[in-house]
PDB file of C-alpha atoms in Angstrom:
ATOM      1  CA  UNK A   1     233.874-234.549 -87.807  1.00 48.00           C
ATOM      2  CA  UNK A   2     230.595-236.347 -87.280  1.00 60.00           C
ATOM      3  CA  UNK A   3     228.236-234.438 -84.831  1.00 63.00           C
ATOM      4  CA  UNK A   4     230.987-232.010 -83.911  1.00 65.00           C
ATOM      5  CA  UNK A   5     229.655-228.898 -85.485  1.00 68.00           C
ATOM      6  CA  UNK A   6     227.128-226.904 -84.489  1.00 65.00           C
ATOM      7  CA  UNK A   7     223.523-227.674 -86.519  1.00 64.00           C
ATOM      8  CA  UNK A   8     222.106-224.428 -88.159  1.00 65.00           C
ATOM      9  CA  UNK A   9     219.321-222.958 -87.864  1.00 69.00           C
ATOM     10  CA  UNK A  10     218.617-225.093 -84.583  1.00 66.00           C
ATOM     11  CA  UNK A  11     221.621-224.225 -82.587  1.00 65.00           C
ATOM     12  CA  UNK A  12     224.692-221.291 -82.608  1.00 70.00           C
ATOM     13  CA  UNK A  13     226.894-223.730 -81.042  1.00 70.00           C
ATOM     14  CA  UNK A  14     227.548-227.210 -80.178  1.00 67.00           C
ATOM     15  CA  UNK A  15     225.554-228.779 -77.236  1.00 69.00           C
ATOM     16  CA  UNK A  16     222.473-226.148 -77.518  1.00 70.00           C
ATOM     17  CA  UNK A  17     220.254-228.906 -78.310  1.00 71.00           C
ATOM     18  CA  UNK A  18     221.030-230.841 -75.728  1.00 78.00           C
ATOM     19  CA  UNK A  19     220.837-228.186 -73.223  1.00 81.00           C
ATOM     20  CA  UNK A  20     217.528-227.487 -74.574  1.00 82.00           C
ATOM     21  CA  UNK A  21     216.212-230.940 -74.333  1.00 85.00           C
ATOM     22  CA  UNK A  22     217.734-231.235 -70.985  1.00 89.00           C
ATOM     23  CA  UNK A  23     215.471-227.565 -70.117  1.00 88.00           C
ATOM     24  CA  UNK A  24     212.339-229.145 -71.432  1.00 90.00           C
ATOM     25  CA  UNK A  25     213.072-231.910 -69.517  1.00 91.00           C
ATOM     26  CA  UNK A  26     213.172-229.723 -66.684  1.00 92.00           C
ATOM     27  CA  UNK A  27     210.716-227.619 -67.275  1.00 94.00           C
ATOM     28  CA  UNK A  28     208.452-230.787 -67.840  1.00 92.00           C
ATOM     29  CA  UNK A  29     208.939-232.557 -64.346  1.00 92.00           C
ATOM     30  CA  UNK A  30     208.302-228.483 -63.011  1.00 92.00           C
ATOM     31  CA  UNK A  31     205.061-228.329 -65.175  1.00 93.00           C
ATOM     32  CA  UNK A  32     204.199-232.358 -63.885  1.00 92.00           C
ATOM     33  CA  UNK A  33     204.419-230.958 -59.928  1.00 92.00           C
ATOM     34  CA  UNK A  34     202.508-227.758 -60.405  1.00 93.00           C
ATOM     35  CA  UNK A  35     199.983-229.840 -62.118  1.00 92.00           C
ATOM     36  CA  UNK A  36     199.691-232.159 -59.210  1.00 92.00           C
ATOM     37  CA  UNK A  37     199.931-229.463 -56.866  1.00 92.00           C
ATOM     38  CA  UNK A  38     197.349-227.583 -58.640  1.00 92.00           C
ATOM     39  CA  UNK A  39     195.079-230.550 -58.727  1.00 91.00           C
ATOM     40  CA  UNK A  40     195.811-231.160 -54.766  1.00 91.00           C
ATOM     41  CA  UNK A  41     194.534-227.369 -54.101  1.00 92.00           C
ATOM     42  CA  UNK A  42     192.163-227.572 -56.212  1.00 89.00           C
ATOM     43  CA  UNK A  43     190.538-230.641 -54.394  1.00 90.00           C
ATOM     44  CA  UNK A  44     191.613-228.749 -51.316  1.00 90.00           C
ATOM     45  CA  UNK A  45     189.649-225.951 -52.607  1.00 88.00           C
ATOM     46  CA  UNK A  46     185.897-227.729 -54.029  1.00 89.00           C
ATOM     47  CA  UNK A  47     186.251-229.273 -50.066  1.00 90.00           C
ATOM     48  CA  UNK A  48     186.340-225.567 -49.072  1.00 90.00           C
ATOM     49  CA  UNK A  49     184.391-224.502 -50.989  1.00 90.00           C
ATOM     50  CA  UNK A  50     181.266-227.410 -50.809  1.00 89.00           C
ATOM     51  CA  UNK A  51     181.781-226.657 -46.626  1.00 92.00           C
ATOM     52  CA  UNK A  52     181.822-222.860 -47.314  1.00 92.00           C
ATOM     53  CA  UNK A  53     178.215-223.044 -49.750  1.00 91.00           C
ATOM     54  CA  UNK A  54     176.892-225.552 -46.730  1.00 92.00           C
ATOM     55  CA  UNK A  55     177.951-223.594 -44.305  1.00 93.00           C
ATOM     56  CA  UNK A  56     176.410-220.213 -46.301  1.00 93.00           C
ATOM     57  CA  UNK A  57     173.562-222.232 -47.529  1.00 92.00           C
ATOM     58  CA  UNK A  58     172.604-222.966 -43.494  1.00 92.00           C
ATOM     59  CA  UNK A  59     173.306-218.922 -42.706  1.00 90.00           C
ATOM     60  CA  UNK A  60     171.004-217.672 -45.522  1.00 92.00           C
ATOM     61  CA  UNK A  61     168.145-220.142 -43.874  1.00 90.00           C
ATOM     62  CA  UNK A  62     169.212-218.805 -40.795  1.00 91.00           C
ATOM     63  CA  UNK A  63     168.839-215.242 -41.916  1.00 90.00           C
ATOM     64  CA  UNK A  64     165.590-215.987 -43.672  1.00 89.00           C
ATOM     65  CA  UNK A  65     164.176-216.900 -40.244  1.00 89.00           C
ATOM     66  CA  UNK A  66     165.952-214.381 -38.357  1.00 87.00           C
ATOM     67  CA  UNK A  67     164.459-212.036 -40.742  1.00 88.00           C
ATOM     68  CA  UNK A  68     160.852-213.219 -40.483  1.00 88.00           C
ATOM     69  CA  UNK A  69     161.208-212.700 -36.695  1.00 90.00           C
ATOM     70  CA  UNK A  70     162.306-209.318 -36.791  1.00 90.00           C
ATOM     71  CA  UNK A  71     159.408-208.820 -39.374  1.00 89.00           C
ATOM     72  CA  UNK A  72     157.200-209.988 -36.907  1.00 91.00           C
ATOM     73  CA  UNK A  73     158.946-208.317 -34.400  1.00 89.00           C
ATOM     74  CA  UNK A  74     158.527-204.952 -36.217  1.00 90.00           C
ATOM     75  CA  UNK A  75     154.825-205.445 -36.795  1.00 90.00           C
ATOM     76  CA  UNK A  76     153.901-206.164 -33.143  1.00 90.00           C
ATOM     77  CA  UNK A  77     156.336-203.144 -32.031  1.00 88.00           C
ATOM     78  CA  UNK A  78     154.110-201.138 -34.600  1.00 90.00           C
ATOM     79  CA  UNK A  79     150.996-202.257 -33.153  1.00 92.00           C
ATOM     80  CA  UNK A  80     151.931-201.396 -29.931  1.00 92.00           C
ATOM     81  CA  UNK A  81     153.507-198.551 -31.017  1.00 92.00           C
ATOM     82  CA  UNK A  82     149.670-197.287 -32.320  1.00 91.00           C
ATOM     83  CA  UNK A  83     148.036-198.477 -29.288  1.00 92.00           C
ATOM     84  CA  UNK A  84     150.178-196.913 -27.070  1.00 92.00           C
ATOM     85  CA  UNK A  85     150.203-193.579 -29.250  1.00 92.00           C
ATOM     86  CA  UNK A  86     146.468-193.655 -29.331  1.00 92.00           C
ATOM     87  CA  UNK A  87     146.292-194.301 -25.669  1.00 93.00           C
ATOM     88  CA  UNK A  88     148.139-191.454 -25.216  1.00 92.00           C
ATOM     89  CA  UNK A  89     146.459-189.441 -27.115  1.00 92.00           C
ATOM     90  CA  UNK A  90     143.105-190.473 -25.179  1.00 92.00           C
ATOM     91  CA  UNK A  91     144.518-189.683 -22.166  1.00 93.00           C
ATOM     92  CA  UNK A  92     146.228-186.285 -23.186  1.00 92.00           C
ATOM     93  CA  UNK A  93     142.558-185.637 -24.399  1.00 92.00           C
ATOM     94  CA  UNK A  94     141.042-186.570 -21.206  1.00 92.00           C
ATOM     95  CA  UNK A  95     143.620-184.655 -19.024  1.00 93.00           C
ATOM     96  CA  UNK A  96     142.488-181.639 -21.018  1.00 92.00           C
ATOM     97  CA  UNK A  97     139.146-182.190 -20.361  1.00 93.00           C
ATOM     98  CA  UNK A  98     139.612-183.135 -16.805  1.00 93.00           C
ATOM     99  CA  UNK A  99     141.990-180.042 -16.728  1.00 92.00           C
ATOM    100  CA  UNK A 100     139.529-177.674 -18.368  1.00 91.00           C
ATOM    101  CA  UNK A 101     136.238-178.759 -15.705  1.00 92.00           C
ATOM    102  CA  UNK A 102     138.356-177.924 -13.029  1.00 92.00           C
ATOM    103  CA  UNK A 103     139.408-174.978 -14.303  1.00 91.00           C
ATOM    104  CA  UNK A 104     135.494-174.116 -14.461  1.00 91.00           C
ATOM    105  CA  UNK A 105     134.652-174.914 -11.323  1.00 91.00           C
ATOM    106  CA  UNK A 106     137.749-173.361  -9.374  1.00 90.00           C
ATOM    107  CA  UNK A 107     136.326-170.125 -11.308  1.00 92.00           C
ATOM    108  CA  UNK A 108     132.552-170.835 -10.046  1.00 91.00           C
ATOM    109  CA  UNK A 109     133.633-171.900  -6.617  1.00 90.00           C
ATOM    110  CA  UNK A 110     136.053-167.988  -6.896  1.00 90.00           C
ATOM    111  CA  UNK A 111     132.917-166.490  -8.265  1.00 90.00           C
ATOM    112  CA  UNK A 112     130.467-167.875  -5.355  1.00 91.00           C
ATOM    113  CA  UNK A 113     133.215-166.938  -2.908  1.00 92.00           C
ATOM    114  CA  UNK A 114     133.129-163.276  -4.327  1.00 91.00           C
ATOM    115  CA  UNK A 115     129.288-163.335  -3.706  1.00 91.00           C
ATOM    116  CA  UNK A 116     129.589-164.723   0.012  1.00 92.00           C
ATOM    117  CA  UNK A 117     131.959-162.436   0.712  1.00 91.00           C
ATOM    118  CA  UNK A 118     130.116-159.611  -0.624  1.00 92.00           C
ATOM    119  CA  UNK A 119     126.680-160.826   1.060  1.00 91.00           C
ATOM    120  CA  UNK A 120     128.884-161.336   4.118  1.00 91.00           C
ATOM    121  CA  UNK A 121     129.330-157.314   3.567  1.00 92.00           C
ATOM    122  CA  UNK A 122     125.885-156.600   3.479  1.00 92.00           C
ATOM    123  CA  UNK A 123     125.033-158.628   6.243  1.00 92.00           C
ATOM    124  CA  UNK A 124     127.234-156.514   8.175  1.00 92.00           C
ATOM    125  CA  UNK A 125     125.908-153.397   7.025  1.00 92.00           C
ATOM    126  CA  UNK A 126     122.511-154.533   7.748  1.00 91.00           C
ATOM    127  CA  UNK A 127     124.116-155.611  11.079  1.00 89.00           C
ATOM    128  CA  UNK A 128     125.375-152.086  11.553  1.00 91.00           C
ATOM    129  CA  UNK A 129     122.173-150.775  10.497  1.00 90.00           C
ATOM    130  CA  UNK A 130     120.163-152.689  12.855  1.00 90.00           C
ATOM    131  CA  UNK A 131     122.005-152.046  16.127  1.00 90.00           C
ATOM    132  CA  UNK A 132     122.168-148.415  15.287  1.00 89.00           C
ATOM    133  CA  UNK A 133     118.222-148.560  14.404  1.00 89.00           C
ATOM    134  CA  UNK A 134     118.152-150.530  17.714  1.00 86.00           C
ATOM    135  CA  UNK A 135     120.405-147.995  19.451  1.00 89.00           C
ATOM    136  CA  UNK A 136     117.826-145.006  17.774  1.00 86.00           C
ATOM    137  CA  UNK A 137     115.023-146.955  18.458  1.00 85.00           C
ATOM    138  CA  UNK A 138     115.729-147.259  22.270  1.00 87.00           C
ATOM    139  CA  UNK A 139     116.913-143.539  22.900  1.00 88.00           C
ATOM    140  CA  UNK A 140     113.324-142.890  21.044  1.00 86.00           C
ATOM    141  CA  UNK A 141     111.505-144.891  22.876  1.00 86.00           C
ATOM    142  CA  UNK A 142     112.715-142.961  26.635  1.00 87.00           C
ATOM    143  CA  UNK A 143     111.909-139.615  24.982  1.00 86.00           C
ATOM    144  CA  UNK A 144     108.596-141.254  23.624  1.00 86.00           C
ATOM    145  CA  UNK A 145     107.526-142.376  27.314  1.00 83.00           C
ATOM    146  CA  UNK A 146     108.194-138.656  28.893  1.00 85.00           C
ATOM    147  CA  UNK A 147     106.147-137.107  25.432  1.00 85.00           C
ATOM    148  CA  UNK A 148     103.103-139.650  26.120  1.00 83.00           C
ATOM    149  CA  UNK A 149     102.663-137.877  29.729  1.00 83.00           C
ATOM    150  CA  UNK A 150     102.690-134.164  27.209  1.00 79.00           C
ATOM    151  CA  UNK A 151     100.705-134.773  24.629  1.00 70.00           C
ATOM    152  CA  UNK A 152      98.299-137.987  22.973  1.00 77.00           C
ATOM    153  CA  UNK A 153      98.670-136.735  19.654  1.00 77.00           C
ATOM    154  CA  UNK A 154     102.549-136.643  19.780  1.00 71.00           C
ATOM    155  CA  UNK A 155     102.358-139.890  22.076  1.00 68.00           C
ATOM    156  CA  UNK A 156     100.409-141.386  18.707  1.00 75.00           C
ATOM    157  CA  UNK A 157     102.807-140.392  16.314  1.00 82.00           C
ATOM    158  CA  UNK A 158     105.634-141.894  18.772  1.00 77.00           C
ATOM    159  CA  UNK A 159     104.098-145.009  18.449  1.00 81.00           C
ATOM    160  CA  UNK A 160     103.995-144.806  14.159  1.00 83.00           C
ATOM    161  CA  UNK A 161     107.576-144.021  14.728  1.00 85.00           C
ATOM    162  CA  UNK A 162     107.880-146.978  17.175  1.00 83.00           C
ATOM    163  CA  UNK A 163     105.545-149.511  14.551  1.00 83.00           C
ATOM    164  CA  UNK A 164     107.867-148.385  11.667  1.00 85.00           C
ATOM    165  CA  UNK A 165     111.142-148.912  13.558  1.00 88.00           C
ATOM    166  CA  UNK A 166     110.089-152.002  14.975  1.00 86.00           C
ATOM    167  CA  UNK A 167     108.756-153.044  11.022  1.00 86.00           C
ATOM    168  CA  UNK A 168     112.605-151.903   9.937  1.00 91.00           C
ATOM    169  CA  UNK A 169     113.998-154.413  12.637  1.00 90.00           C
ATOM    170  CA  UNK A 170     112.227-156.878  11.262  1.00 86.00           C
ATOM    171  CA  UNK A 171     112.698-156.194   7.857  1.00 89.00           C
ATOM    172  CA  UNK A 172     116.297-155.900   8.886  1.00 93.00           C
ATOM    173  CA  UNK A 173     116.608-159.385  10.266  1.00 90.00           C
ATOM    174  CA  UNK A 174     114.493-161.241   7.160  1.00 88.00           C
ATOM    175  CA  UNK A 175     116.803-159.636   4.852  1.00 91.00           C
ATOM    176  CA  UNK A 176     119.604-160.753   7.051  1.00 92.00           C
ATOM    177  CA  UNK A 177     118.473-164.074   7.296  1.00 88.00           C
ATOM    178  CA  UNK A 178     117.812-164.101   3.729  1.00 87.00           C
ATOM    179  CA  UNK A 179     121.035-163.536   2.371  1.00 93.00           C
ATOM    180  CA  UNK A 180     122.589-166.199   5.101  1.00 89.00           C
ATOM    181  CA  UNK A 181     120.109-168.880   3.205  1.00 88.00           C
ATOM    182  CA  UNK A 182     120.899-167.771  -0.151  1.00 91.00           C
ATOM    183  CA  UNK A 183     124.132-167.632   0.480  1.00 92.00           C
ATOM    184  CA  UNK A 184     124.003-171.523   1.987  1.00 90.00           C
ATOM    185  CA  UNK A 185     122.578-172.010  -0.573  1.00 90.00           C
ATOM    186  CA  UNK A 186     124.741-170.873  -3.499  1.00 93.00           C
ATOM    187  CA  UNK A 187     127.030-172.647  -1.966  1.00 92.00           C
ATOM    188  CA  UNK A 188     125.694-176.193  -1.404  1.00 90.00           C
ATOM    189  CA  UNK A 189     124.494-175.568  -5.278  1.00 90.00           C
ATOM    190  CA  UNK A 190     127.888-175.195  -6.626  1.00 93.00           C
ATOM    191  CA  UNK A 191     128.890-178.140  -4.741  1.00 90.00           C
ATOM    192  CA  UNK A 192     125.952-180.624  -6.128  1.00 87.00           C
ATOM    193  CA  UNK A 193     126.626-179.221  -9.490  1.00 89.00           C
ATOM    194  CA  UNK A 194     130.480-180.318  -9.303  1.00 88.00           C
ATOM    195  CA  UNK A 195     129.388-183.881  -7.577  1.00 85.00           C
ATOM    196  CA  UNK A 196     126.937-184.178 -10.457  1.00 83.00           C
ATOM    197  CA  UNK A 197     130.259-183.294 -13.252  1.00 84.00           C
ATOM    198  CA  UNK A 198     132.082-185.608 -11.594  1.00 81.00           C
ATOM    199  CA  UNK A 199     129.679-188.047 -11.648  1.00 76.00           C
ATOM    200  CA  UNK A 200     129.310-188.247 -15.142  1.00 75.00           C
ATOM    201  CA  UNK A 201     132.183-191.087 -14.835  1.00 68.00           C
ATOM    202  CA  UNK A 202     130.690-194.415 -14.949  1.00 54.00           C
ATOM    203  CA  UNK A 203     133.208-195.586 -12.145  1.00 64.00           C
ATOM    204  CA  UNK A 204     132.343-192.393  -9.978  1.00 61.00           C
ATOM    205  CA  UNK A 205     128.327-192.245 -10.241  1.00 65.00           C
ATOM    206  CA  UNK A 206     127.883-195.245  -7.750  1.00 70.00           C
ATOM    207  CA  UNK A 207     130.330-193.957  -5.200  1.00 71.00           C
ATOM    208  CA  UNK A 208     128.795-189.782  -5.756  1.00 79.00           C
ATOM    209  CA  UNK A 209     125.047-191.006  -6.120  1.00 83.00           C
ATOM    210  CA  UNK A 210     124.333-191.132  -2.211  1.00 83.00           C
ATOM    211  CA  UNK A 211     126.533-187.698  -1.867  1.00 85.00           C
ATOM    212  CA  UNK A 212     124.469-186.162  -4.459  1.00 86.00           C
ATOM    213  CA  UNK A 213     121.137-187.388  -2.849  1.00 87.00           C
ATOM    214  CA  UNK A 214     121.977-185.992   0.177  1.00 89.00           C
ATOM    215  CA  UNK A 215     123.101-182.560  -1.400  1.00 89.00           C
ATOM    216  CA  UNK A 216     119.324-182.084  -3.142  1.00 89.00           C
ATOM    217  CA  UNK A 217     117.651-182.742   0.347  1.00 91.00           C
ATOM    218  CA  UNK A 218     119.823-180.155   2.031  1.00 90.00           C
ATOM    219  CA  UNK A 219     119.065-177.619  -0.381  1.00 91.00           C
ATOM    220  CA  UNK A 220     115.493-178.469  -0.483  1.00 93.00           C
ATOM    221  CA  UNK A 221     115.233-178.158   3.440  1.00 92.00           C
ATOM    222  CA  UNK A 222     117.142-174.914   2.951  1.00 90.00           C
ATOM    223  CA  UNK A 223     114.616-173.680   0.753  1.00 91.00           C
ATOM    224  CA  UNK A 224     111.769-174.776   3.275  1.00 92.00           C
ATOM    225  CA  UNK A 225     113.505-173.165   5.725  1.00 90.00           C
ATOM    226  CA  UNK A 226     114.189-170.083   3.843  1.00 88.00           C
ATOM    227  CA  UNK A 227     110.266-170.168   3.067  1.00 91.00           C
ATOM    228  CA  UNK A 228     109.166-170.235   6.315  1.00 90.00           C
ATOM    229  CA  UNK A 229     111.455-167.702   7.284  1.00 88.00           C
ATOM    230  CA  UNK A 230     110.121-165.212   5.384  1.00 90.00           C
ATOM    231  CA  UNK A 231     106.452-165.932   5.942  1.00 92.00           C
ATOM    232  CA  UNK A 232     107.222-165.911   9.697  1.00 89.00           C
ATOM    233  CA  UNK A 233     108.648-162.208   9.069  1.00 88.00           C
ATOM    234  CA  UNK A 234     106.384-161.200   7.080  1.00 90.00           C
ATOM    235  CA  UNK A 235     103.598-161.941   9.220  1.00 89.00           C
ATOM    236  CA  UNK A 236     105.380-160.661  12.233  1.00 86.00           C
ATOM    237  CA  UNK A 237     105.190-157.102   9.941  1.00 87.00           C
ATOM    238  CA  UNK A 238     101.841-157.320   9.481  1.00 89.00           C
ATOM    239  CA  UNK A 239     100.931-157.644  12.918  1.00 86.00           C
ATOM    240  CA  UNK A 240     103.252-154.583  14.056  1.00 84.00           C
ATOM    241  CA  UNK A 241     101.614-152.728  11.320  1.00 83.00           C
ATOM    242  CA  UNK A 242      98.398-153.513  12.804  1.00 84.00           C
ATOM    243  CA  UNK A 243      99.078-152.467  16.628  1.00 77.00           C
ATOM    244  CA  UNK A 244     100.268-155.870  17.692  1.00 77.00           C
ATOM    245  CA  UNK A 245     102.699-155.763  20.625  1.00 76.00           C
ATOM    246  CA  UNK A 246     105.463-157.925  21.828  1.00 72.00           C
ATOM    247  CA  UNK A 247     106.409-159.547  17.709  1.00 72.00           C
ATOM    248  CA  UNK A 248     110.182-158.117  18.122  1.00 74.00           C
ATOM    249  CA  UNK A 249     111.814-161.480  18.029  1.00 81.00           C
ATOM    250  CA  UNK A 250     113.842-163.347  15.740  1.00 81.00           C
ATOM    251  CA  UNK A 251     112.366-166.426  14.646  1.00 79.00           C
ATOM    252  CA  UNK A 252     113.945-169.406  15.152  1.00 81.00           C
ATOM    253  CA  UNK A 253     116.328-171.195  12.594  1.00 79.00           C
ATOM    254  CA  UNK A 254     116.999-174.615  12.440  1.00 77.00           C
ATOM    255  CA  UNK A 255     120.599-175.310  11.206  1.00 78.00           C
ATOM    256  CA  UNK A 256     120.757-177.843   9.520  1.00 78.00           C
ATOM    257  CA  UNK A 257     124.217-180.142   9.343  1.00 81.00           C
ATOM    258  CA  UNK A 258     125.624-179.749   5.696  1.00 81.00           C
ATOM    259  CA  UNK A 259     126.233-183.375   4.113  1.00 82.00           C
TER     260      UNK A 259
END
C-alpha cells in the first residue's frame, strides 16, 4: 500500500505530482527557449537599433545642414526679395513721374496747337481783310484818278484816303507777319522746354545738349527776325504817312530751317 494512495493536500489523486513535475519540466525547457530566443532578438534588436541611432544620428546632421542652407537660402531670397520690391517701387515711382511730364507736355503741346490754330484764324481774317482792303483800295484808286481831273481838294483827300489804306496794308501785313513769328515761335519754345525736361536725365543731357543749343539760336534768330520785321514796317508807315510813294511792299523774310 506504499505510495499507492493519493498524498493530501498536494494531490486529489494518484500520479498528480508526477504530472506536475513532468509540466514544470515542460514548462521549464519552454521558459529555457524563449529565454534564448528572447536574448537572440534582443541582440538582433541593440544591432538594429545601434544601425537605426547611426543611421538617425547621420540624418539629424544631415538635417542640421540642410537646414542652415535653407536658412541661408531664405535670407538671400529675402534680400532679393527687398531689392527687387524696392526696385520696383523706384521704377513704379519713376513711371509716374515719367507718365505725369508727358501728360504735361501733351497738354502744352494741345494748348500751343489751340493758339496756332486760332492765330492761323486770324491770319486769315487779316488775309481776308487785306485783299478786300486791296480790292477797296484799287476800285478807289480808278475813281480817285477821274476825281483828281474834278477837283484838287477832293483829289487831296483821295490821297489821305489812299496814305491811310496803304498804312492799313501795311499794318495788315506786320500784324500778319507777326503772329506767323510768334506763332514759330511758341512753338519752337514748347519744344526747347520739353528737350530741356528731358534732359534733366544724366544719360540724356549729353545726347539733348547740341539739340537744345540749336533750339535757343533758332528762337533767338526768330526774334531778330521778328525785330526787324517790325521796324521795317513801321518805318515803311512812317514814310506813307509822310507822302512817300512806292513803300507798298512786303519786306522780305528769311526762313529760317527749324533744327
Amino acid at each position: 500500500e506504499t505510495n499507492t494512495l493519493p498524498f493530501h493536500p498536494f494531490e486529489n489523486q494518484q500520479g498528480d505530482i508526477l504530472r506536475v513535475e513532468k509540466e514544470h519540466q515542460v514548462l521549464k525547457e519552454q521558459l529555457r527557449e524563449a529565454e534564448e530566443k528572447f536574448e537572440q532578438l534582443q541582440n538582433r534588436s541593440l544591432e538594429e537599433t545601434g544601425t537605426l541611432e547611426e543611421l538617425l544620428k547621420k540624418s539629424i546632421e544631415e538635417t542640421k545642414v540642410s537646414q542652415n542652407e535653407l536658412n541661408w537660402f531664405h535670407q538671400d531670397s529675402e534680400t532679393q526679395m527687398k531689392k527687387w520690391q524696392q526696385e520696383k517701387k523706384e521704377n513704379r515711382e519713376s513711371l509716374k513721374a515719367l507718365r505725369s511730364t508727358a501728360k504735361k507736355h501733351s497738354d502744352t503741346n494741345e494748348r500751343y496747337l489751340k493758339t496756332i490754330d486760332d492765330k492761323e484764324k486770324q491770319y486769315n481774317v487779316c488775309l481776308n481783310t487785306f485783299l478786300e482792303t486791296s480790292n477797296k483800295f484799287a476800285n478807289e484808286k480808278g475813281k480817285l484818278e477821274e476825281l483828281i481831273k474834278k477837283s484838287q481838294d477832293e483829289s487831296q483827300e483821295c490821297e489821305k484816303r489812299a496814305v491811310q489804306a496803304e498804312v492799313s496794308v501795311l499794318q495788315t501785313w506786320k500784324e500778319t507777319e507777326m503772329w506767323k513769328l510768334k506763332g514759330t515761335i511758341a512753338k519752337a519754345e514748347g519744344n526747347l522746354r520739353m528737350l530741356k525736361a528731358l534732359s534733366s536725365s544724366a544719360s540724356a543731357a549729353p545726347v539733348l545738349k547740341s539739340q537744345i543749343d540749336s533750339w535757343e539760336i533758332f528762337i533767338s534768330n526768330v526774334k531778330k527776325q521778328q525785330e526787324k520785321v517790325e521796324a521795317e514796317y513801321e518805318e515803311k508807315i512812317e514814310l506813307v504817312k509822310n507822302g512817300a510813294r512806292n513803300c507798298l511792299s512786303k519786306v522780305e523774310i528769311v526762313d529760317f530751317p527749324l533744327p
